[in-house]
Amino acid sequence: MHIAFRGRYYSRNRGLKYLAMRLILLFISLIPFCLKAQIFTNNAPQWGIVQYDWDGVYGSGVSTVDWNMDGWDDLTFGNSSGGLRTFINNQGNGFTYILLPIIQQTESKSIMWLDIDGDGDMDFYYSDADGRIELIENVDNTTFINVTALSNIEQVNIATEGSSWGDYDNDGDLDLYICRYYESDLNLSSEYRNVLMRNDGDFQFTDVTISSSTGIYTSASFQSIWFDWDRDGFQDLFIINDKNHVNTLFHNLQNGQFEDIASQVGLDISMDAMSATLGDFNSDGITDIYISDSGIGINPQGSKLFRGTQSGVYIEESELLGVNLIEFCWAAVWIDMDNDSDLDLFVTEHDPLNPYQENFLFENSGTTSSIPYEFNIVSTAVYFTDLLNSHTVASGDFDRNGWIDFVVHNIGNHTARIWMNSGFTTDPAHYIQIRLVGQLSNTVGIGSWIEVSAGGTTQVKSTHCGENYLGQEGSYEHFGLGETSFIDSLKIEWPSGIIDKYFNLDAGNNAAARRSYTEGYSACTDVSDTILCGPETITISATPFWEAAEVVWSYQETVPQDLGLEESLPYEILLSESIEMTLTNSGYYKYTVSHQGTMLCESSFQITNEFIGDLTGDGVIGSADILVFISEYGCLTNCVTDFNSNGTTDIDDLLFLLSIFGDSC
């Protein structure tokens, strides 16, 4: 599966040498896989997805977000003309397309699904190469309304490239940063700057570019990413720039203003940056950054991998790790394609002067290599790319088999490719896929930090909207689990400051491995039908993992009326000791947990002093209880031994008593 030569050996003048190497690669790859089918296969033709970017130059966006929220990743493609189409996933059985209310007149750029107005459904954002911006409200997944006129976003005839969304002021809604591709210093008026738009609710925005000090210009900005660089709870802003302009890292000062610290942390490199993608490739709990490069010019830089450190400084290690491609690269995305719990890397390529080149799929070697975390190009038995003019890429699990897939969008007369992953082992996939639902934070949880500990490895991911060049990742964060399907702990840090913790999770089947988590729900746990014996008492504690939470208890002696309770959590949570109540009375209890006036969750349970089957009242199901039962066998009226309440003491009641023999309260 692994190839001996590495990515740094690629150069622009490949010719016969490259062809010979590729033939050798093909021969080698066939040896171990002669009895196994191709792992990645293009399913676009059989699903009827014929999607082009006919007249594109720099590529159009692609999204794999499950925008109708039915649990299946959908597909949305940008284009250079005509109606904009989204393809609805038919639960793994192909796709059905519908037209969105946007007519493309030039090459579209960012296309993104997100909850702009905070009402719980996914709205749509669109930008194009002429500077056009469109906001589309999703009413009911079938009706879409153009609300751009409400937004106050200025329509200017200046090319945009990547846009990104993040909640920089932690007010619970998503703010917008637009990269405008402008290089000349002949006109430095405000419309030529990159733009930061603060979300004020109801699709209305305020331009805070100047006051925030984020309005860079003359830098030919390609893409921006919101992420919490220093883990202080506030989103920072990273911007990559083309034409050998220096990249920018804006540190969030928590007062609405930002400061460029790229030179302080090692990210101020000058390059022809095309895209950036974030991921913890070495599992040290720190975000790393991969930046693709055009690989042209007098002194081409090649693509760069910046390893993050505890101090916040980044160290460039692309050559050491084998991913410094001196090619005309565009989008890049981190994916755990083989579910071994480390991140692999996919990079697209299109050279306008030398078209029809290959894309690159690198496997992360993990810690087994003599050089820790070396990357190697996968064999052609895994991924046999066709030679296209590729720009954008996004990943998802379109058939929900637990193996991550990805889609590649191309320009010219090249249809999109949907590379389906059939799996790297004969065993079931071991993984967990997590969708976030915010309550105090934005409803889709953008800007959250997720930690998954399983099999002795802790994986971390931050959530984004606009990370990667014009590609929007799927709604579920995917974590491969290696050889285990049991998760020791899951930790979610939300933009609001709330921290949810879950323990001892079984991800042993597809249903359990793909789930949503709602902000604050770990503060409540279901304790149904708890039993008290005799004079014993029970202590129930409810503790959130954040400060200043309000916990309210209620009690009813009789069966409560409809409490309107949320669905109970599937797992019992270990809660630390902060709030306790000792419960001695039989009846129904409920507690709710709130934070800053917002109810996060509630749970109910019953306390009873009756230990079913304990006929002697000694707290143990023993021989004495069997003797009492025999004496009552055949009873027809008011029988204490009628455990199943069918009106008589019979064989079924005896079988029940025998099944709990030896139990104690």
XYZ file of C-alpha atoms in Angstrom:
665
model
C 0.000 0.000 0.000
C 2.910 2.318 0.634
C 5.121 3.742 -2.072
C 8.856 4.088 -1.677
C 9.326 7.536 -3.221
C 8.012 10.649 -1.549
C 6.181 13.835 -2.501
C 9.226 16.128 -2.326
C 10.745 14.440 -5.353
C 8.052 15.736 -7.642
C 9.078 18.572 -9.940
C 7.517 20.389 -12.798
C 9.621 18.753 -15.491
C 8.581 15.148 -15.137
C 8.458 13.875 -18.737
C 9.609 10.315 -19.371
C 11.047 10.008 -15.878
C 7.642 10.587 -14.376
C 5.997 8.140 -16.777
C 8.512 5.448 -15.903
C 8.011 6.015 -12.186
C 4.246 5.832 -12.616
C 4.481 2.536 -14.486
C 6.709 1.113 -11.784
C 4.222 2.341 -9.195
C 1.384 0.652 -11.040
C 3.299 -2.643 -11.216
C 4.178 -2.585 -7.528
C 0.671 -1.678 -6.477
C -0.838 -4.637 -8.283
C 1.145 -7.186 -6.293
C -0.535 -6.914 -2.859
C -3.921 -5.994 -4.270
C -4.321 -8.525 -7.063
C -7.239 -10.139 -5.271
C -8.815 -6.892 -4.005
C -10.930 -4.341 -5.825
C -10.031 -0.699 -6.071
C -10.658 1.058 -2.758
C -11.610 4.473 -4.183
C -13.983 4.372 -7.160
C -15.751 7.219 -8.943
C -19.527 6.862 -8.451
C -20.553 10.091 -10.191
C -21.547 8.342 -13.461
C -23.751 5.698 -11.835
C -25.424 8.335 -9.685
C -26.072 10.570 -12.666
C -24.076 13.524 -11.342
C -22.830 15.389 -14.398
C -21.429 18.605 -13.003
C -19.007 20.916 -14.832
C -17.306 24.225 -14.314
C -17.278 24.906 -18.039
C -15.497 28.221 -18.374
C -13.755 28.448 -15.042
C -10.291 29.771 -14.377
C -9.684 29.383 -10.638
C -12.406 26.880 -9.762
C -15.843 26.988 -8.158
C -16.979 25.875 -4.738
C -18.284 22.502 -3.630
C -20.131 21.620 -0.420
C -20.873 18.245 1.190
C -23.076 19.636 3.968
C -26.275 17.775 4.894
C -28.315 20.920 4.363
C -31.756 19.288 4.762
C -30.555 17.674 8.020
C -31.818 14.167 7.301
C -28.540 12.542 8.369
C -27.151 12.064 4.841
C -24.426 14.241 3.287
C -25.668 16.182 0.271
C -23.699 17.751 -2.608
C -23.788 21.324 -3.893
C -21.646 22.534 -6.802
C -20.740 25.956 -8.072
C -20.377 26.613 -11.785
C -19.543 29.356 -14.265
C -23.012 29.892 -15.754
C -26.639 28.838 -15.502
C -28.691 27.649 -12.565
C -27.028 26.532 -9.368
C -27.786 22.934 -8.432
C -27.733 21.001 -5.202
C -27.927 17.218 -5.129
C -29.981 15.652 -2.329
C -28.660 12.349 -1.021
C -31.285 9.604 -1.328
C -30.065 7.781 1.792
C -27.100 6.298 -0.027
C -29.090 5.325 -3.136
C -27.955 8.058 -5.479
C -28.866 11.741 -5.596
C -31.713 13.929 -6.831
C -30.932 17.475 -7.870
C -32.958 20.629 -7.378
C -32.293 24.150 -8.585
C -31.550 26.915 -6.115
C -32.815 30.459 -6.839
C -29.460 31.705 -8.182
C -28.462 32.163 -11.806
C -24.678 32.150 -12.192
C -23.313 34.706 -14.638
C -19.641 34.161 -13.942
C -17.501 31.726 -12.025
C -19.020 31.130 -8.597
C -16.699 31.017 -5.607
C -17.811 30.231 -2.066
C -20.996 28.210 -1.762
C -21.877 27.382 1.821
C -24.744 26.034 3.869
C -25.018 27.409 7.390
C -27.610 28.722 9.821
C -27.247 32.461 9.249
C -30.335 33.602 11.191
C -30.096 31.082 14.051
C -33.481 29.438 13.479
C -32.112 25.906 13.313
C -32.174 25.259 9.556
C -29.439 25.661 6.947
C -29.423 28.822 4.856
C -27.235 29.420 1.808
C -24.357 31.797 1.038
C -23.019 32.501 -2.460
C -20.212 34.632 -3.890
C -18.672 34.883 -7.350
C -15.642 36.195 -9.241
C -17.316 39.545 -9.967
C -17.862 40.315 -6.282
C -21.547 39.349 -6.191
C -22.839 38.192 -2.795
C -26.156 36.394 -2.244
C -27.894 35.259 0.963
C -30.709 32.726 0.609
C -33.048 31.924 3.502
C -34.121 28.295 3.793
C -37.772 28.342 4.867
C -38.720 24.659 4.918
C -36.102 22.790 2.814
C -38.282 23.316 -0.255
C -38.830 27.092 -0.244
C -35.896 29.498 -0.561
C -36.068 33.297 -0.340
C -33.367 35.726 -1.452
C -32.720 38.055 1.508
C -29.572 39.748 0.200
C -31.245 43.168 0.229
C -31.599 42.958 4.018
C -27.932 42.199 4.619
C -26.215 45.586 4.030
C -23.371 43.676 2.355
C -21.991 45.958 -0.331
C -22.057 44.645 -3.879
C -18.771 45.667 -5.530
C -17.270 44.669 -8.859
C -14.111 43.203 -7.353
C -13.243 39.527 -7.536
C -13.831 37.495 -4.401
C -12.212 34.195 -3.621
C -12.736 32.317 -0.373
C -15.173 33.443 2.336
C -15.363 32.107 5.867
C -17.780 32.245 8.798
C -16.988 32.345 12.500
C -18.351 33.890 15.683
C -15.538 36.318 16.510
C -17.524 38.165 19.225
C -19.046 35.043 20.859
C -22.594 36.374 20.653
C -24.049 33.135 19.286
C -24.296 34.004 15.586
C -21.851 33.643 12.703
C -19.940 36.583 11.263
C -18.584 36.757 7.718
C -15.111 37.480 6.335
C -14.762 37.986 2.563
C -11.440 37.729 0.729
C -11.273 40.130 -2.210
C -8.680 39.246 -4.800
C -7.034 42.607 -5.468
C -3.326 43.355 -5.766
C -2.766 46.789 -7.261
C -2.012 49.723 -4.946
C -3.489 52.260 -7.353
C -6.804 52.347 -5.531
C -6.929 51.743 -1.804
C -10.499 52.819 -1.086
C -12.575 50.733 1.274
C -14.266 48.579 -1.356
C -10.919 47.108 -2.382
C -10.223 45.712 1.062
C -11.096 42.353 2.514
C -14.313 42.718 4.480
C -15.451 41.678 7.975
C -19.241 41.741 8.388
C -20.691 41.409 11.907
C -23.923 39.428 12.085
C -26.624 41.475 13.846
C -29.387 38.900 13.396
C -32.273 38.528 10.927
C -29.832 38.481 7.988
C -28.576 41.982 8.796
C -24.876 42.756 8.978
C -22.637 45.686 9.907
C -19.308 46.370 8.203
C -16.671 46.411 10.976
C -13.655 46.082 8.695
C -12.011 49.362 9.671
C -12.800 49.281 13.379
C -11.548 45.687 13.663
C -8.301 46.389 11.742
C -8.854 43.360 9.491
C -9.184 45.209 6.175
C -5.982 44.146 4.428
C -5.651 45.012 0.755
C -3.228 44.705 -2.182
C -2.519 41.160 -1.009
C -4.509 39.056 -3.499
C -6.144 37.113 -0.659
C -7.357 33.665 -1.587
C -8.835 32.255 1.596
C -9.449 32.877 5.283
C -9.988 30.526 8.235
C -11.469 31.252 11.652
C -9.814 29.204 14.401
C -8.825 29.713 18.024
C -5.036 29.887 17.648
C -4.223 30.374 21.348
C -7.213 28.486 22.819
C -8.415 31.540 24.748
C -12.050 31.023 23.740
C -12.065 33.615 20.941
C -11.755 32.912 17.224
C -8.668 34.254 15.464
C -8.414 34.793 11.713
C -5.807 33.313 9.369
C -5.564 34.663 5.795
C -3.469 33.263 2.964
C -2.364 35.467 0.093
C -1.278 34.899 -3.502
C 1.475 36.521 -5.616
C 4.249 36.163 -3.008
C 2.381 38.285 -0.492
C 2.894 37.588 3.190
C 0.227 35.514 4.951
C -1.658 37.061 7.862
C -2.724 35.820 11.313
C -5.086 38.216 13.086
C -5.168 37.610 16.843
C -8.560 38.356 18.387
C -8.067 40.928 21.179
C -11.539 40.167 22.591
C -12.688 43.774 22.207
C -13.748 43.752 18.564
C -10.210 44.447 17.353
C -7.475 42.253 15.899
C -3.680 42.367 15.712
C -1.514 40.746 13.029
C 0.916 38.362 14.773
C 1.965 36.214 11.795
C 5.585 37.356 12.111
C 5.628 36.360 15.780
C 4.486 32.779 15.203
C 6.291 31.859 11.984
C 3.372 32.142 9.551
C 4.499 35.300 7.733
C 5.952 33.417 4.782
C 5.674 34.923 1.293
C 4.268 32.428 -1.201
C 1.693 31.932 -3.919
C -0.754 30.476 -1.436
C -3.820 28.806 -2.916
C -5.501 27.135 0.058
C -5.047 26.250 3.692
C -6.454 23.372 5.713
C -6.236 22.697 9.441
C -5.692 19.396 11.201
C -3.677 17.718 13.951
C -1.671 15.330 11.781
C 0.652 14.137 14.596
C -1.967 13.703 17.350
C -0.277 16.051 19.818
C -3.452 18.049 20.472
C -2.277 21.136 18.546
C -3.638 22.412 15.250
C -1.287 22.149 12.250
C -1.662 24.020 8.941
C -1.076 22.831 5.390
C -0.825 25.574 2.729
C -0.823 24.713 -0.959
C 1.279 26.746 -3.397
C 1.333 27.405 -7.141
C 4.927 26.197 -7.405
C 5.758 28.781 -10.059
C 7.911 31.878 -10.228
C 11.630 32.532 -10.027
C 11.940 30.856 -6.646
C 8.930 28.582 -6.166
C 8.189 27.795 -2.549
C 6.240 24.591 -2.924
C 3.396 23.641 -0.605
C 4.118 23.993 3.117
C 3.195 22.052 6.255
C 3.414 24.097 9.454
C 3.533 22.025 12.640
C 1.983 23.745 15.638
C 3.757 23.804 19.003
C 2.712 24.370 22.617
C 4.131 27.897 22.498
C 1.895 28.851 19.562
C 4.855 29.079 17.155
C 4.706 27.114 13.894
C 7.604 25.121 12.436
C 7.678 24.410 8.694
C 8.316 20.673 8.013
C 6.932 19.939 4.547
C 10.206 18.604 3.124
C 10.903 16.469 6.193
C 7.436 14.939 5.950
C 7.362 14.541 2.164
C 4.563 16.920 1.213
C 6.385 19.964 -0.229
C 4.852 19.594 -3.673
C 6.459 21.949 -6.208
C 3.388 21.730 -8.395
C 0.507 24.064 -9.206
C -1.609 22.930 -6.264
C -4.994 24.256 -5.247
C -7.269 22.758 -2.592
C -6.100 20.449 0.160
C -8.055 18.557 2.800
C -7.158 16.377 5.794
C -9.060 13.066 5.902
C -8.594 9.831 7.839
C -9.224 7.660 4.807
C -8.187 4.350 6.442
C -9.679 4.962 9.926
C -6.321 4.376 11.630
C -6.805 7.512 13.815
C -4.290 9.726 12.016
C -4.954 12.246 9.269
C -4.114 11.634 5.628
C -3.887 14.395 3.018
C -5.455 15.006 -0.400
C -4.210 17.819 -2.683
C -5.606 18.918 -6.057
C -3.530 20.173 -8.992
C -4.154 22.279 -12.090
C -1.410 24.019 -14.037
C -2.950 26.357 -16.652
C 0.256 26.167 -18.716
C 0.652 22.415 -18.372
C -2.865 20.987 -17.888
C -4.137 17.508 -17.162
C -1.935 16.620 -14.206
C -2.572 14.276 -11.323
C -3.921 14.955 -7.860
C -2.142 13.623 -4.792
C -3.408 11.339 -2.020
C -0.911 10.907 0.835
C -1.142 8.318 3.573
C 0.062 9.299 7.040
C 2.526 6.628 8.198
C 1.846 7.376 11.856
C 4.546 6.587 14.374
C 5.720 3.339 12.785
C 8.182 5.031 10.415
C 11.826 5.781 11.205
C 10.821 9.406 10.611
C 7.720 10.038 12.735
C 4.671 10.945 10.675
C 6.151 10.611 7.230
C 3.653 10.898 4.375
C 3.661 8.547 1.372
C 1.643 8.611 -1.840
C -0.835 5.748 -1.886
C -0.609 3.048 -4.512
C -2.729 3.040 -7.619
C -4.572 0.011 -6.206
C -6.015 2.407 -3.622
C -6.608 5.553 -5.666
C -5.952 5.635 -9.408
C -6.498 9.251 -10.344
C -7.427 10.359 -13.797
C -5.599 13.401 -15.160
C -7.854 16.428 -14.794
C -7.831 20.146 -14.102
C -8.911 19.952 -10.467
C -9.436 22.805 -8.032
C -11.814 22.162 -5.160
C -12.373 19.190 -2.880
C -14.599 18.350 0.085
C -15.105 15.142 2.060
C -18.074 13.308 3.552
C -19.498 9.816 4.071
C -22.101 9.667 1.317
C -23.132 6.028 1.822
C -22.609 6.032 5.625
C -20.428 2.925 5.584
C -17.956 4.494 8.008
C -15.227 5.088 5.398
C -14.644 8.696 4.405
C -15.335 9.652 0.771
C -14.463 12.841 -1.093
C -15.645 14.803 -4.116
C -13.382 16.690 -6.548
C -14.718 19.592 -8.631
C -12.918 20.307 -11.927
C -12.892 23.096 -14.487
C -13.383 22.843 -18.229
C -15.019 19.857 -19.851
C -14.416 17.590 -16.855
C -17.239 16.228 -14.742
C -16.947 16.152 -10.969
C -15.571 12.974 -9.377
C -17.157 11.374 -6.336
C -14.512 9.073 -4.901
C -16.256 6.416 -2.800
C -14.249 4.557 -0.172
C -15.007 0.835 0.012
C -12.790 0.263 3.060
C -9.227 -0.718 3.863
C -9.912 -3.871 5.900
C -12.299 -6.797 5.931
C -13.435 -5.739 9.415
C -16.241 -3.237 9.969
C -15.156 0.377 10.052
C -14.272 1.675 13.511
C -15.176 5.345 13.741
C -17.405 8.013 15.223
C -19.045 10.858 13.293
C -20.226 13.833 15.328
C -22.705 16.556 14.451
C -22.961 19.519 16.806
C -26.156 21.347 17.756
C -25.581 24.620 19.589
C -27.949 26.293 22.067
C -26.033 29.245 23.464
C -23.439 28.982 20.696
C -24.287 29.200 16.997
C -26.697 26.391 16.132
C -24.210 24.403 14.009
C -21.370 24.597 16.537
C -18.828 26.343 14.285
C -15.730 27.203 16.308
C -16.043 24.238 18.680
C -13.151 22.052 19.817
C -13.668 18.273 19.892
C -11.451 15.710 21.644
C -11.963 11.962 21.175
C -9.906 9.531 23.290
C -9.949 5.880 22.214
C -7.452 3.048 21.992
C -4.729 5.038 23.755
C -4.907 7.929 21.237
C -6.511 11.345 21.633
C -7.665 13.076 18.456
C -8.654 16.738 18.291
C -10.519 18.781 15.712
C -11.862 22.293 15.485
C -14.985 22.989 13.448
C -15.019 25.487 10.576
C -17.101 27.012 7.825
C -14.866 28.064 4.942
C -11.727 26.109 5.766
C -10.087 24.798 2.550
C -10.185 26.577 -0.808
C -13.854 26.953 -1.809
C -14.647 23.560 -0.296
C -17.093 23.119 2.569
C -16.691 19.956 4.612
C -19.616 17.737 5.615
C -21.844 18.280 8.649
C -20.306 15.413 10.631
C -16.785 15.457 12.050
C -15.204 12.076 11.312
C -12.815 10.321 13.704
C -11.269 6.964 12.768
C -10.772 4.736 15.825
C -8.165 2.240 14.629
C -8.781 -1.230 16.056
C -11.262 -0.192 18.735
C -14.929 0.745 18.607
C -15.042 1.841 22.247
C -14.515 5.503 23.136
C -13.064 6.257 26.549
C -14.099 9.902 26.529
C -15.543 12.609 24.317
C -15.033 16.282 25.167
C -16.684 19.185 23.340
C -15.675 22.788 24.079
C -18.268 25.163 22.651
C -17.726 28.830 21.669
C -19.973 29.814 24.595
C -17.467 28.342 27.050
C -19.654 25.358 27.869
C -17.752 22.070 28.042
C -19.585 18.768 27.533
C -17.981 15.484 28.585
C -19.157 11.970 27.821
C -17.547 8.704 28.933
C -17.567 5.041 27.924
C -19.273 5.339 24.537
C -19.857 2.298 22.342
C -19.464 3.070 18.629
C -19.710 -0.559 17.557
C -22.356 -0.093 14.856
C -23.224 2.489 12.259
C -26.222 3.795 14.179
C -24.207 4.370 17.345
C -21.205 5.740 15.466
C -23.073 8.595 13.780
C -24.833 10.886 16.219
C -25.616 14.460 17.150
C -24.597 16.162 20.386
C -26.510 19.133 21.736
C -24.700 21.825 23.687
C -25.021 21.353 27.440
C -26.704 17.948 27.383
C -23.955 16.225 29.363
C -25.136 18.161 32.419
C -28.210 15.953 32.630
C -28.346 12.208 32.885
C -31.319 9.893 32.911
C -31.760 7.914 36.152
C -34.965 6.068 35.414
C -36.854 3.950 37.980
C -34.241 4.172 40.717
C -35.142 1.898 43.624
C -34.811 2.570 47.335
C -34.857 -0.315 49.802
C -36.159 0.202 53.291
C -34.424 2.993 55.134
C -31.712 3.523 52.470
C -31.397 6.804 50.658
C -29.983 7.766 47.294
C -27.893 10.794 46.416
C -28.266 12.207 42.911
C -25.824 14.829 41.721
C -26.166 16.999 38.650
C -23.044 18.879 37.695
C -22.266 20.770 34.542
C -18.646 21.114 33.462
C -18.744 24.877 33.468
C -19.275 27.622 36.010
C -22.393 29.592 36.894
C -24.982 27.013 35.929
C -28.436 26.956 37.518
C -29.841 23.571 38.589
C -33.541 23.407 39.584
C -35.134 20.342 41.202
C -38.841 19.485 41.351
C -40.772 16.670 43.048
C -44.183 15.051 42.657
C -45.589 12.224 44.766
C -47.874 10.918 42.052
C -47.401 10.209 38.378
C -46.543 13.563 36.779
C -48.412 15.067 33.926
C -46.670 15.558 30.588
C -43.433 17.320 31.491
C -42.461 18.007 27.896
C -39.116 16.355 28.497
C -36.408 16.134 25.885
C -35.380 12.674 24.755
C -33.249 11.032 27.421
C -29.533 10.665 26.837
C -28.410 7.197 25.752
C -25.475 7.077 28.141
C -25.109 7.502 31.879
C -22.590 10.240 32.609
C -20.101 10.367 35.470
C -20.674 13.715 37.159
C -18.341 15.312 39.670
C -19.603 16.447 43.055
C -20.790 20.040 42.996
C -24.551 20.007 43.472
C -26.196 17.230 45.439
C -29.628 16.396 46.712
C -30.497 13.503 48.957
C -33.795 11.938 47.995
C -35.736 9.786 50.442
C -39.381 10.121 49.433
C -40.989 7.905 46.840
C -42.244 9.727 43.774
C -41.200 11.437 40.584
C -38.254 13.855 40.389
C -37.076 16.179 37.669
C -34.142 18.523 37.346
C -33.297 21.151 34.763
C -29.921 22.721 34.050
C -29.693 26.264 32.690
C -26.817 28.546 31.771
C -27.113 32.316 31.439
C -30.895 32.039 31.503
C -31.104 29.386 28.756
C -32.307 25.902 29.683
C -29.876 23.347 28.332
C -31.431 20.053 29.401
C -33.716 18.325 31.865
C -34.052 14.800 33.223
C -36.683 12.923 35.220
C -36.680 9.733 37.236
C -38.751 7.792 39.787
C -37.887 6.723 43.323
C -39.763 3.734 44.805
C -39.324 1.910 48.104
C -40.578 -1.304 46.563
C -37.981 -3.958 45.671
C -39.939 -6.262 43.378
C -39.488 -9.911 44.332
C -38.304 -9.204 47.895
C -41.258 -10.906 49.568
C -39.659 -11.038 53.025
C -38.378 -7.436 53.056
C -34.796 -8.384 53.911
C -33.321 -6.704 50.810
C -32.206 -10.007 49.208
C -33.895 -12.360 46.750
C -33.265 -15.690 48.467
C -34.702 -19.040 49.522
C -37.132 -17.431 51.940
C -38.716 -15.541 49.062
C -39.031 -18.763 47.036
C -40.885 -20.405 49.942
C -43.302 -17.457 50.227
C -43.894 -17.661 46.486
C -44.684 -21.392 46.601
C -47.197 -20.784 49.338
C -48.974 -18.246 47.113
C -48.731 -20.168 43.832
C -52.058 -20.152 42.024
C -53.313 -17.043 43.804
C -56.054 -15.284 41.810
C -56.876 -12.126 43.781
C -54.661 -9.291 45.130
C -51.554 -11.411 44.754
C -48.271 -9.837 45.930
C -46.541 -12.570 43.943
C -48.223 -11.545 40.659
C -45.105 -9.776 39.385
C -46.307 -9.324 35.790
C -49.774 -8.088 36.865
C -51.703 -10.598 34.744
C -54.145 -11.412 37.592
C -52.636 -14.669 38.808
C -49.476 -16.126 40.318
C -48.240 -18.558 37.691
C -45.160 -20.043 36.021
C -44.186 -16.709 34.429
C -43.915 -15.113 37.859
C -41.775 -18.022 39.057
C -39.428 -17.664 36.108
C -39.052 -13.954 36.885
C -38.264 -14.659 40.530
C -35.654 -17.259 39.546
C -34.090 -14.800 37.076
C -33.333 -12.314 39.897
C -32.427 -14.939 42.532
C -29.481 -13.672 44.552
C -30.004 -10.014 43.699
C -29.820 -7.536 46.544
C -30.915 -3.992 46.924
